Short mmCIF file of N, CA and C in Angstrom, two decimals:
data_model
loop_
_atom_site.label_atom_id
_atom_site.label_comp_id
_atom_site.label_asym_id
_atom_site.label_seq_id
_atom_site.Cartn_x
_atom_site.Cartn_y
_atom_site.Cartn_z
N UNK A 1 -9.70 24.92 9.11
CA UNK A 1 -9.27 23.55 9.43
C UNK A 1 -7.81 23.59 9.85
N UNK A 2 -7.50 22.99 10.97
CA UNK A 2 -6.12 22.88 11.43
C UNK A 2 -5.55 21.56 10.89
N UNK A 3 -4.99 21.62 9.69
CA UNK A 3 -4.48 20.42 9.03
C UNK A 3 -3.35 19.76 9.81
N UNK A 4 -2.45 20.54 10.39
CA UNK A 4 -1.35 19.96 11.14
C UNK A 4 -1.85 19.20 12.36
N UNK A 5 -2.83 19.74 13.04
CA UNK A 5 -3.41 19.06 14.20
C UNK A 5 -4.07 17.75 13.77
N UNK A 6 -4.85 17.82 12.69
CA UNK A 6 -5.51 16.61 12.18
C UNK A 6 -4.48 15.58 11.73
N UNK A 7 -3.42 16.03 11.07
CA UNK A 7 -2.38 15.11 10.59
C UNK A 7 -1.68 14.42 11.76
N UNK A 8 -1.57 15.10 12.87
CA UNK A 8 -0.87 14.53 14.02
C UNK A 8 -1.72 13.69 14.94
N UNK A 9 -3.00 13.55 14.65
CA UNK A 9 -3.91 12.82 15.55
C UNK A 9 -3.38 11.44 15.90
N UNK A 10 -3.10 10.61 14.89
CA UNK A 10 -2.66 9.24 15.18
C UNK A 10 -1.23 9.19 15.67
N UNK A 11 -0.40 10.18 15.31
CA UNK A 11 0.97 10.22 15.83
C UNK A 11 0.93 10.40 17.34
N UNK A 12 0.07 11.29 17.81
CA UNK A 12 -0.07 11.50 19.25
C UNK A 12 -0.65 10.26 19.93
N UNK A 13 -1.67 9.69 19.33
CA UNK A 13 -2.31 8.51 19.91
C UNK A 13 -1.32 7.33 19.94
N UNK A 14 -0.50 7.23 18.91
CA UNK A 14 0.45 6.14 18.78
C UNK A 14 1.65 6.28 19.72
N UNK A 15 1.94 7.49 20.17
CA UNK A 15 3.14 7.73 20.98
C UNK A 15 3.18 6.86 22.24
N UNK A 16 2.05 6.61 22.85
CA UNK A 16 2.01 5.81 24.07
C UNK A 16 1.60 4.36 23.86
N UNK A 17 1.51 3.94 22.61
CA UNK A 17 1.02 2.60 22.32
C UNK A 17 2.05 1.52 22.68
N UNK A 18 1.55 0.36 23.02
CA UNK A 18 2.39 -0.80 23.25
C UNK A 18 2.93 -1.27 21.91
N UNK A 19 4.19 -1.66 21.84
CA UNK A 19 4.84 -2.04 20.58
C UNK A 19 5.07 -3.55 20.49
N UNK A 20 4.90 -4.08 19.28
CA UNK A 20 5.26 -5.46 18.99
C UNK A 20 6.74 -5.49 18.62
N UNK A 21 7.37 -6.61 18.82
CA UNK A 21 8.73 -6.77 18.33
C UNK A 21 8.73 -6.76 16.81
N UNK A 22 9.85 -6.40 16.21
CA UNK A 22 9.96 -6.28 14.75
C UNK A 22 9.57 -7.57 14.03
N UNK A 23 10.08 -8.70 14.48
CA UNK A 23 9.79 -9.97 13.82
C UNK A 23 8.31 -10.35 13.92
N UNK A 24 7.72 -10.14 15.09
CA UNK A 24 6.29 -10.44 15.28
C UNK A 24 5.45 -9.52 14.42
N UNK A 25 5.81 -8.24 14.35
CA UNK A 25 5.08 -7.29 13.52
C UNK A 25 5.15 -7.68 12.05
N UNK A 26 6.35 -8.03 11.58
CA UNK A 26 6.51 -8.43 10.18
C UNK A 26 5.67 -9.67 9.88
N UNK A 27 5.68 -10.63 10.79
CA UNK A 27 4.90 -11.85 10.60
C UNK A 27 3.40 -11.55 10.50
N UNK A 28 2.89 -10.73 11.41
CA UNK A 28 1.47 -10.37 11.39
C UNK A 28 1.11 -9.57 10.14
N UNK A 29 1.98 -8.65 9.75
CA UNK A 29 1.73 -7.85 8.54
C UNK A 29 1.68 -8.75 7.31
N UNK A 30 2.62 -9.68 7.20
CA UNK A 30 2.62 -10.58 6.04
C UNK A 30 1.41 -11.51 6.03
N UNK A 31 0.95 -11.95 7.19
CA UNK A 31 -0.28 -12.76 7.24
C UNK A 31 -1.45 -11.97 6.68
N UNK A 32 -1.54 -10.71 7.08
CA UNK A 32 -2.63 -9.85 6.61
C UNK A 32 -2.53 -9.64 5.10
N UNK A 33 -1.35 -9.32 4.62
CA UNK A 33 -1.13 -9.08 3.19
C UNK A 33 -1.48 -10.33 2.39
N UNK A 34 -1.05 -11.49 2.86
CA UNK A 34 -1.30 -12.74 2.13
C UNK A 34 -2.76 -13.18 2.21
N UNK A 35 -3.52 -12.66 3.17
CA UNK A 35 -4.94 -13.03 3.27
C UNK A 35 -5.82 -12.17 2.36
N UNK A 36 -5.22 -11.25 1.63
CA UNK A 36 -5.92 -10.38 0.70
C UNK A 36 -5.27 -10.48 -0.68
N UNK A 37 -5.90 -9.91 -1.69
CA UNK A 37 -5.30 -9.91 -3.02
C UNK A 37 -5.59 -8.63 -3.80
N UNK A 38 -6.22 -7.66 -3.15
CA UNK A 38 -6.59 -6.43 -3.83
C UNK A 38 -6.11 -5.24 -3.01
N UNK A 39 -5.62 -4.23 -3.72
CA UNK A 39 -5.14 -3.02 -3.05
C UNK A 39 -5.60 -1.81 -3.84
N UNK A 40 -5.40 -0.66 -3.25
CA UNK A 40 -5.55 0.60 -3.97
C UNK A 40 -4.14 1.16 -4.12
N UNK A 41 -3.69 1.34 -5.35
CA UNK A 41 -2.36 1.87 -5.65
C UNK A 41 -2.47 3.36 -5.92
N UNK A 42 -1.79 4.17 -5.11
CA UNK A 42 -1.82 5.62 -5.28
C UNK A 42 -0.45 6.10 -5.75
N UNK A 43 -0.48 6.98 -6.75
CA UNK A 43 0.74 7.59 -7.28
C UNK A 43 0.41 9.03 -7.66
N UNK A 44 1.40 9.90 -7.55
CA UNK A 44 1.19 11.31 -7.87
C UNK A 44 2.45 11.90 -8.45
N UNK A 45 2.29 12.86 -9.34
CA UNK A 45 3.41 13.60 -9.91
C UNK A 45 2.91 14.99 -10.28
N UNK A 46 3.60 16.00 -9.80
CA UNK A 46 3.12 17.36 -10.05
C UNK A 46 1.74 17.51 -9.44
N UNK A 47 0.80 18.00 -10.18
CA UNK A 47 -0.56 18.16 -9.68
C UNK A 47 -1.46 17.00 -10.04
N UNK A 48 -0.91 15.94 -10.63
CA UNK A 48 -1.72 14.80 -11.06
C UNK A 48 -1.66 13.69 -10.01
N UNK A 49 -2.83 13.18 -9.61
CA UNK A 49 -2.92 12.10 -8.62
C UNK A 49 -3.82 11.00 -9.19
N UNK A 50 -3.42 9.76 -8.96
CA UNK A 50 -4.24 8.63 -9.40
C UNK A 50 -4.23 7.57 -8.31
N UNK A 51 -5.39 6.99 -8.02
CA UNK A 51 -5.52 5.89 -7.07
C UNK A 51 -6.35 4.81 -7.75
N UNK A 52 -5.74 3.66 -7.97
CA UNK A 52 -6.34 2.61 -8.79
C UNK A 52 -6.49 1.31 -8.01
N UNK A 53 -7.68 0.72 -7.97
CA UNK A 53 -7.80 -0.60 -7.36
C UNK A 53 -7.14 -1.64 -8.26
N UNK A 54 -6.33 -2.51 -7.66
CA UNK A 54 -5.59 -3.50 -8.44
C UNK A 54 -5.43 -4.80 -7.66
N UNK A 55 -5.36 -5.88 -8.39
CA UNK A 55 -5.03 -7.17 -7.80
C UNK A 55 -3.52 -7.23 -7.62
N UNK A 56 -3.07 -7.90 -6.56
CA UNK A 56 -1.63 -8.05 -6.36
C UNK A 56 -1.28 -9.47 -5.97
N UNK A 57 -0.01 -9.78 -6.13
CA UNK A 57 0.61 -10.98 -5.59
C UNK A 57 1.74 -10.49 -4.69
N UNK A 58 1.96 -11.15 -3.59
CA UNK A 58 3.02 -10.77 -2.66
C UNK A 58 4.00 -11.91 -2.56
N UNK A 59 5.27 -11.61 -2.80
CA UNK A 59 6.29 -12.66 -2.76
C UNK A 59 7.63 -12.06 -2.38
N UNK A 60 8.32 -12.72 -1.46
CA UNK A 60 9.66 -12.32 -1.03
C UNK A 60 9.73 -10.85 -0.63
N UNK A 61 8.70 -10.38 0.07
CA UNK A 61 8.71 -9.02 0.58
C UNK A 61 8.35 -7.95 -0.42
N UNK A 62 7.88 -8.34 -1.60
CA UNK A 62 7.52 -7.37 -2.63
C UNK A 62 6.11 -7.63 -3.15
N UNK A 63 5.45 -6.55 -3.53
CA UNK A 63 4.15 -6.63 -4.18
C UNK A 63 4.37 -6.66 -5.68
N UNK A 64 3.66 -7.54 -6.37
CA UNK A 64 3.73 -7.64 -7.82
C UNK A 64 2.34 -7.34 -8.37
N UNK A 65 2.27 -6.36 -9.28
CA UNK A 65 1.00 -5.95 -9.86
C UNK A 65 1.15 -5.97 -11.38
N UNK A 66 0.10 -6.38 -12.05
CA UNK A 66 0.10 -6.41 -13.51
C UNK A 66 -0.89 -5.37 -14.01
N UNK A 67 -0.48 -4.61 -15.00
CA UNK A 67 -1.38 -3.63 -15.60
C UNK A 67 -1.11 -3.52 -17.09
N UNK A 68 -2.18 -3.43 -17.85
CA UNK A 68 -2.06 -3.23 -19.29
C UNK A 68 -1.85 -1.76 -19.64
N UNK A 69 -2.01 -0.87 -18.67
CA UNK A 69 -1.85 0.57 -18.91
C UNK A 69 -2.82 1.35 -18.05
N UNK A 70 -2.98 2.61 -18.37
CA UNK A 70 -3.88 3.47 -17.62
C UNK A 70 -3.17 4.73 -17.16
N UNK A 71 -3.95 5.66 -16.63
CA UNK A 71 -3.41 6.95 -16.24
C UNK A 71 -2.46 6.90 -15.06
N UNK A 72 -2.44 5.81 -14.32
CA UNK A 72 -1.49 5.69 -13.22
C UNK A 72 -0.05 5.83 -13.74
N UNK A 73 0.17 5.44 -15.00
CA UNK A 73 1.51 5.53 -15.57
C UNK A 73 1.93 6.98 -15.82
N UNK A 74 0.96 7.88 -15.96
CA UNK A 74 1.30 9.31 -16.07
C UNK A 74 1.96 9.77 -14.77
N UNK A 75 1.38 9.37 -13.65
CA UNK A 75 1.96 9.74 -12.36
C UNK A 75 3.29 9.02 -12.14
N UNK A 76 3.36 7.74 -12.47
CA UNK A 76 4.58 6.97 -12.26
C UNK A 76 5.74 7.46 -13.13
N UNK A 77 5.44 8.06 -14.26
CA UNK A 77 6.52 8.55 -15.13
C UNK A 77 7.25 9.72 -14.49
N UNK A 78 6.59 10.44 -13.58
CA UNK A 78 7.22 11.59 -12.94
C UNK A 78 7.73 11.32 -11.54
N UNK A 79 7.27 10.24 -10.92
CA UNK A 79 7.65 9.95 -9.54
C UNK A 79 7.39 8.48 -9.25
N UNK A 80 8.39 7.76 -8.79
CA UNK A 80 8.22 6.33 -8.53
C UNK A 80 7.71 6.04 -7.12
N UNK A 81 7.52 7.06 -6.29
CA UNK A 81 6.98 6.84 -4.94
C UNK A 81 5.50 6.49 -5.02
N UNK A 82 5.12 5.44 -4.30
CA UNK A 82 3.73 4.98 -4.33
C UNK A 82 3.28 4.64 -2.91
N UNK A 83 1.98 4.49 -2.78
CA UNK A 83 1.38 4.00 -1.54
C UNK A 83 0.32 2.96 -1.92
N UNK A 84 0.35 1.84 -1.25
CA UNK A 84 -0.67 0.80 -1.42
C UNK A 84 -1.53 0.79 -0.17
N UNK A 85 -2.82 0.65 -0.34
CA UNK A 85 -3.72 0.45 0.78
C UNK A 85 -4.38 -0.91 0.61
N UNK A 86 -4.27 -1.73 1.63
CA UNK A 86 -4.91 -3.04 1.67
C UNK A 86 -5.87 -2.97 2.86
N UNK A 87 -7.13 -3.38 2.65
CA UNK A 87 -8.10 -3.18 3.73
C UNK A 87 -9.23 -4.19 3.65
N UNK A 88 -9.90 -4.35 4.78
CA UNK A 88 -11.07 -5.23 4.87
C UNK A 88 -12.30 -4.46 4.44
N UNK A 89 -13.36 -5.18 4.14
CA UNK A 89 -14.65 -4.55 3.86
C UNK A 89 -15.10 -3.77 5.07
N UNK A 90 -15.81 -2.69 4.84
CA UNK A 90 -16.29 -1.84 5.92
C UNK A 90 -17.28 -2.60 6.79
N UNK A 91 -17.03 -2.59 8.11
CA UNK A 91 -17.91 -3.28 9.04
C UNK A 91 -18.31 -2.35 10.19
N UNK A 92 -18.16 -1.06 9.98
CA UNK A 92 -18.46 -0.08 11.02
C UNK A 92 -17.23 0.73 11.37
N UNK A 93 -17.46 1.97 11.77
CA UNK A 93 -16.34 2.88 11.99
C UNK A 93 -15.36 2.36 13.03
N UNK A 94 -15.84 1.78 14.10
CA UNK A 94 -14.96 1.27 15.15
C UNK A 94 -14.24 0.00 14.78
N UNK A 95 -14.57 -0.58 13.62
CA UNK A 95 -13.97 -1.85 13.23
C UNK A 95 -13.16 -1.74 11.94
N UNK A 96 -12.73 -0.54 11.60
CA UNK A 96 -11.93 -0.37 10.39
C UNK A 96 -10.62 -1.14 10.52
N UNK A 97 -10.23 -1.82 9.46
CA UNK A 97 -9.01 -2.62 9.50
C UNK A 97 -8.32 -2.53 8.15
N UNK A 98 -7.04 -2.23 8.17
CA UNK A 98 -6.29 -2.16 6.94
C UNK A 98 -4.87 -1.69 7.20
N UNK A 99 -4.11 -1.54 6.15
CA UNK A 99 -2.75 -1.04 6.28
C UNK A 99 -2.37 -0.26 5.04
N UNK A 100 -1.42 0.65 5.24
CA UNK A 100 -0.84 1.41 4.13
C UNK A 100 0.63 1.03 4.03
N UNK A 101 1.10 0.84 2.82
CA UNK A 101 2.49 0.48 2.59
C UNK A 101 3.05 1.50 1.61
N UNK A 102 4.12 2.16 1.97
CA UNK A 102 4.75 3.11 1.06
C UNK A 102 6.03 2.49 0.52
N UNK A 103 6.38 2.89 -0.69
CA UNK A 103 7.59 2.36 -1.30
C UNK A 103 7.83 2.98 -2.65
N UNK A 104 8.60 2.26 -3.45
CA UNK A 104 8.98 2.74 -4.78
C UNK A 104 8.58 1.69 -5.82
N UNK A 105 7.94 2.17 -6.86
CA UNK A 105 7.51 1.27 -7.94
C UNK A 105 8.66 1.07 -8.93
N UNK A 106 8.80 -0.14 -9.39
CA UNK A 106 9.76 -0.46 -10.45
C UNK A 106 9.00 -1.17 -11.55
N UNK A 107 9.28 -0.81 -12.78
CA UNK A 107 8.63 -1.47 -13.91
C UNK A 107 9.45 -2.69 -14.32
N UNK A 108 8.75 -3.75 -14.64
CA UNK A 108 9.38 -4.98 -15.08
C UNK A 108 8.88 -5.28 -16.49
N UNK A 109 9.78 -5.54 -17.37
CA UNK A 109 9.40 -5.84 -18.76
C UNK A 109 8.63 -7.15 -18.83
N UNK A 110 7.56 -7.18 -19.62
CA UNK A 110 6.81 -8.44 -19.77
C UNK A 110 7.73 -9.55 -20.27
N UNK A 111 7.51 -10.72 -19.75
CA UNK A 111 8.21 -11.95 -20.11
C UNK A 111 9.69 -11.91 -19.72
N UNK A 112 10.07 -10.98 -18.87
CA UNK A 112 11.46 -10.95 -18.39
C UNK A 112 11.65 -11.99 -17.30
N UNK A 113 12.86 -12.19 -16.86
CA UNK A 113 13.16 -13.17 -15.84
C UNK A 113 12.41 -12.89 -14.53
N UNK A 114 12.22 -11.61 -14.19
CA UNK A 114 11.49 -11.27 -12.98
C UNK A 114 10.08 -11.79 -13.04
#
């Protein structure tokens, strides 16, 4: 398997794509995010990987997720980098729709001002 070639597939395809302006792209992305409420949260640390379906709220450019615990915290304890996937139900290979958002997780104490 040529992993580098496979990894570059969409980068090559995207190189000649027509681009939206930054503000229009942000507006469309936020419409999509706000039209959903469930994501898959992926986190990894060392050789441990966890991907957990979770409900989210989106406000002021941030995703807010509530969890009572779970193994995702093992990964988060070693690395705060995360990826969220938000997607539509499968309607056929040619109609896949979704987005990936990468960022950094921050823990918020329960009942805090945040």
